[in-house]
PDB file of C-alpha atoms in Angstrom:
ATOM      1  CA  UNK A   1       0.000   0.000   0.000  1.00 86.00           C
ATOM      2  CA  UNK A   2       2.791   2.434   0.826  1.00 91.00           C
ATOM      3  CA  UNK A   3       4.443   1.838  -2.554  1.00 92.00           C
ATOM      4  CA  UNK A   4       1.169   2.530  -4.365  1.00 92.00           C
ATOM      5  CA  UNK A   5       0.586   5.714  -2.409  1.00 91.00           C
ATOM      6  CA  UNK A   6       4.159   6.757  -3.221  1.00 94.00           C
ATOM      7  CA  UNK A   7       3.458   6.152  -6.920  1.00 94.00           C
ATOM      8  CA  UNK A   8       0.256   8.199  -6.802  1.00 92.00           C
ATOM      9  CA  UNK A   9       1.898  11.034  -4.892  1.00 93.00           C
ATOM     10  CA  UNK A  10       4.888  10.885  -7.238  1.00 95.00           C
ATOM     11  CA  UNK A  11       2.601  11.445 -10.218  1.00 95.00           C
ATOM     12  CA  UNK A  12       0.893  14.274  -8.360  1.00 94.00           C
ATOM     13  CA  UNK A  13       4.267  15.862  -7.648  1.00 95.00           C
ATOM     14  CA  UNK A  14       5.332  15.445 -11.281  1.00 95.00           C
ATOM     15  CA  UNK A  15       2.092  17.080 -12.393  1.00 93.00           C
ATOM     16  CA  UNK A  16       2.626  19.943  -9.975  1.00 94.00           C
ATOM     17  CA  UNK A  17       6.178  20.506 -11.217  1.00 95.00           C
ATOM     18  CA  UNK A  18       5.162  20.347 -14.871  1.00 94.00           C
ATOM     19  CA  UNK A  19       2.165  22.622 -14.290  1.00 92.00           C
ATOM     20  CA  UNK A  20       4.288  25.265 -12.571  1.00 92.00           C
ATOM     21  CA  UNK A  21       7.282  25.086 -14.914  1.00 94.00           C
ATOM     22  CA  UNK A  22       5.149  25.177 -18.063  1.00 93.00           C
ATOM     23  CA  UNK A  23       2.760  27.735 -16.504  1.00 90.00           C
ATOM     24  CA  UNK A  24      -0.204  25.560 -17.465  1.00 86.00           C
ATOM     25  CA  UNK A  25      -3.748  26.702 -16.692  1.00 86.00           C
ATOM     26  CA  UNK A  26      -4.249  23.224 -15.248  1.00 85.00           C
ATOM     27  CA  UNK A  27      -3.844  22.365 -11.563  1.00 88.00           C
ATOM     28  CA  UNK A  28      -0.855  20.169 -10.758  1.00 89.00           C
ATOM     29  CA  UNK A  29      -2.909  17.282  -9.335  1.00 90.00           C
ATOM     30  CA  UNK A  30      -5.011  17.170 -12.501  1.00 91.00           C
ATOM     31  CA  UNK A  31      -1.881  17.120 -14.670  1.00 92.00           C
ATOM     32  CA  UNK A  32      -0.497  14.363 -12.447  1.00 93.00           C
ATOM     33  CA  UNK A  33      -3.703  12.369 -12.808  1.00 92.00           C
ATOM     34  CA  UNK A  34      -3.495  12.679 -16.584  1.00 94.00           C
ATOM     35  CA  UNK A  35       0.108  11.476 -16.448  1.00 95.00           C
ATOM     36  CA  UNK A  36      -0.950   8.531 -14.279  1.00 94.00           C
ATOM     37  CA  UNK A  37      -3.749   7.600 -16.681  1.00 94.00           C
ATOM     38  CA  UNK A  38      -1.334   7.781 -19.620  1.00 95.00           C
ATOM     39  CA  UNK A  39       1.200   5.656 -17.745  1.00 95.00           C
ATOM     40  CA  UNK A  40      -1.475   3.070 -16.938  1.00 93.00           C
ATOM     41  CA  UNK A  41      -2.505   2.915 -20.588  1.00 94.00           C
ATOM     42  CA  UNK A  42       1.091   2.552 -21.771  1.00 95.00           C
ATOM     43  CA  UNK A  43       1.972   0.043 -19.026  1.00 94.00           C
ATOM     44  CA  UNK A  44      -1.031  -2.038 -18.003  1.00 92.00           C
ATOM     45  CA  UNK A  45       1.131  -3.731 -15.364  1.00 94.00           C
ATOM     46  CA  UNK A  46       1.195  -0.400 -13.502  1.00 93.00           C
ATOM     47  CA  UNK A  47      -2.595  -0.320 -13.462  1.00 92.00           C
ATOM     48  CA  UNK A  48      -2.657  -3.893 -12.158  1.00 93.00           C
ATOM     49  CA  UNK A  49      -0.140  -2.990  -9.468  1.00 93.00           C
ATOM     50  CA  UNK A  50      -2.028   0.026  -8.096  1.00 93.00           C
ATOM     51  CA  UNK A  51      -5.560  -1.385  -8.527  1.00 93.00           C
ATOM     52  CA  UNK A  52      -5.936  -3.060  -5.075  1.00 92.00           C
ATOM     53  CA  UNK A  53      -4.923   0.062  -3.140  1.00 90.00           C
ATOM     54  CA  UNK A  54      -6.865   2.484  -5.314  1.00 90.00           C
ATOM     55  CA  UNK A  55      -9.968   0.303  -5.067  1.00 90.00           C
ATOM     56  CA  UNK A  56      -9.611   0.394  -1.290  1.00 88.00           C
ATOM     57  CA  UNK A  57      -9.235   4.171  -1.331  1.00 86.00           C
ATOM     58  CA  UNK A  58     -12.297   4.575  -3.521  1.00 85.00           C
ATOM     59  CA  UNK A  59     -14.386   2.359  -1.241  1.00 87.00           C
ATOM     60  CA  UNK A  60     -13.649   4.768   1.621  1.00 84.00           C
ATOM     61  CA  UNK A  61     -13.998   7.943  -0.433  1.00 80.00           C
ATOM     62  CA  UNK A  62     -16.644   9.307   1.919  1.00 80.00           C
ATOM     63  CA  UNK A  63     -13.905   9.864   4.514  1.00 78.00           C
ATOM     64  CA  UNK A  64     -12.504  12.608   2.297  1.00 75.00           C
ATOM     65  CA  UNK A  65     -15.659  14.634   2.995  1.00 76.00           C
ATOM     66  CA  UNK A  66     -14.929  14.788   6.728  1.00 78.00           C
ATOM     67  CA  UNK A  67     -12.690  17.895   6.377  1.00 78.00           C
ATOM     68  CA  UNK A  68     -15.526  19.695   4.574  1.00 76.00           C
ATOM     69  CA  UNK A  69     -17.874  18.853   7.419  1.00 79.00           C
ATOM     70  CA  UNK A  70     -15.343  20.104   9.961  1.00 83.00           C
ATOM     71  CA  UNK A  71     -15.004  23.324   7.956  1.00 80.00           C
ATOM     72  CA  UNK A  72     -18.760  23.843   8.061  1.00 81.00           C
ATOM     73  CA  UNK A  73     -18.800  23.379  11.815  1.00 86.00           C
ATOM     74  CA  UNK A  74     -15.765  25.649  12.269  1.00 86.00           C
ATOM     75  CA  UNK A  75     -17.357  28.454  10.237  1.00 84.00           C
ATOM     76  CA  UNK A  76     -20.887  27.972  11.521  1.00 86.00           C
ATOM     77  CA  UNK A  77     -21.249  31.609  12.644  1.00 88.00           C
ATOM     78  CA  UNK A  78     -20.281  32.885   9.200  1.00 86.00           C
ATOM     79  CA  UNK A  79     -22.749  30.529   7.597  1.00 84.00           C
ATOM     80  CA  UNK A  80     -25.507  31.668   9.959  1.00 88.00           C
ATOM     81  CA  UNK A  81     -24.939  35.328   9.100  1.00 91.00           C
ATOM     82  CA  UNK A  82     -24.152  34.975   5.381  1.00 90.00           C
ATOM     83  CA  UNK A  83     -25.803  31.629   4.591  1.00 86.00           C
ATOM     84  CA  UNK A  84     -28.657  33.042   2.547  1.00 91.00           C
ATOM     85  CA  UNK A  85     -26.293  35.068   0.364  1.00 92.00           C
ATOM     86  CA  UNK A  86     -24.004  32.077  -0.104  1.00 88.00           C
ATOM     87  CA  UNK A  87     -26.958  29.834  -1.016  1.00 89.00           C
ATOM     88  CA  UNK A  88     -28.275  32.370  -3.538  1.00 94.00           C
ATOM     89  CA  UNK A  89     -24.806  32.818  -5.056  1.00 94.00           C
ATOM     90  CA  UNK A  90     -24.286  29.054  -5.353  1.00 90.00           C
ATOM     91  CA  UNK A  91     -27.697  28.489  -6.953  1.00 95.00           C
ATOM     92  CA  UNK A  92     -27.352  31.441  -9.331  1.00 96.00           C
ATOM     93  CA  UNK A  93     -23.848  30.451 -10.403  1.00 96.00           C
ATOM     94  CA  UNK A  94     -25.014  26.862 -10.927  1.00 94.00           C
ATOM     95  CA  UNK A  95     -27.878  28.017 -13.150  1.00 96.00           C
ATOM     96  CA  UNK A  96     -25.552  30.340 -15.074  1.00 96.00           C
ATOM     97  CA  UNK A  97     -23.036  27.506 -15.549  1.00 95.00           C
ATOM     98  CA  UNK A  98     -25.754  25.189 -16.873  1.00 96.00           C
ATOM     99  CA  UNK A  99     -27.031  27.903 -19.220  1.00 95.00           C
ATOM    100  CA  UNK A 100     -23.504  28.696 -20.426  1.00 95.00           C
ATOM    101  CA  UNK A 101     -22.838  25.005 -21.032  1.00 93.00           C
ATOM    102  CA  UNK A 102     -26.070  24.634 -23.006  1.00 92.00           C
ATOM    103  CA  UNK A 103     -25.328  27.722 -25.087  1.00 93.00           C
ATOM    104  CA  UNK A 104     -21.762  26.571 -25.746  1.00 92.00           C
ATOM    105  CA  UNK A 105     -23.012  23.129 -26.762  1.00 89.00           C
ATOM    106  CA  UNK A 106     -25.585  24.666 -29.122  1.00 87.00           C
ATOM    107  CA  UNK A 107     -22.991  27.014 -30.607  1.00 89.00           C
ATOM    108  CA  UNK A 108     -20.492  24.191 -31.204  1.00 86.00           C
ATOM    109  CA  UNK A 109     -23.217  22.003 -32.711  1.00 84.00           C
ATOM    110  CA  UNK A 110     -24.147  24.788 -35.138  1.00 83.00           C
ATOM    111  CA  UNK A 111     -20.506  25.580 -35.980  1.00 83.00           C
ATOM    112  CA  UNK A 112     -19.699  21.939 -36.705  1.00 81.00           C
ATOM    113  CA  UNK A 113     -22.962  21.311 -38.516  1.00 76.00           C
ATOM    114  CA  UNK A 114     -23.765  18.377 -36.258  1.00 70.00           C
ATOM    115  CA  UNK A 115     -27.193  19.509 -35.159  1.00 62.00           C
ATOM    116  CA  UNK A 116     -30.067  17.424 -36.441  1.00 63.00           C
ATOM    117  CA  UNK A 117     -32.508  19.275 -38.735  1.00 58.00           C
ATOM    118  CA  UNK A 118     -35.366  17.103 -37.419  1.00 60.00           C
ATOM    119  CA  UNK A 119     -34.761  18.373 -33.884  1.00 56.00           C
ATOM    120  CA  UNK A 120     -34.963  21.969 -35.083  1.00 52.00           C
ATOM    121  CA  UNK A 121     -38.112  21.226 -37.100  1.00 55.00           C
ATOM    122  CA  UNK A 122     -39.781  19.737 -34.008  1.00 52.00           C
ATOM    123  CA  UNK A 123     -39.060  22.944 -32.110  1.00 57.00           C
ATOM    124  CA  UNK A 124     -40.483  25.119 -34.867  1.00 54.00           C
ATOM    125  CA  UNK A 125     -37.138  26.685 -35.862  1.00 51.00           C
ATOM    126  CA  UNK A 126     -37.067  25.420 -39.408  1.00 49.00           C
TER     127      UNK A 126
END
């Protein structure tokens, strides 16, 4: 287990180094995860080697939410005073993100010509 965790953390460190040196707009852990996925594809034996430990980690993934719960308890007073504003901001930003995603998808579909004419006809646009 320790060797597998060292491998995972090594890829995370490599991703962090590459992200900072290359000034990528990608967080280091994400770059490290992409490197790990590529390494597992190129060397399936690596995937077989880390599978038991990673499966165990994933089965206890809920434990990673404990720090978030502790943060909520630690900042309870702030949440009591600003909770409504935070809730409104989260809901509004979620709706805006969904709308932006839908608009981007529609725009890309129109630019690539991959939208179905029948779908537009059913909506009365054609």
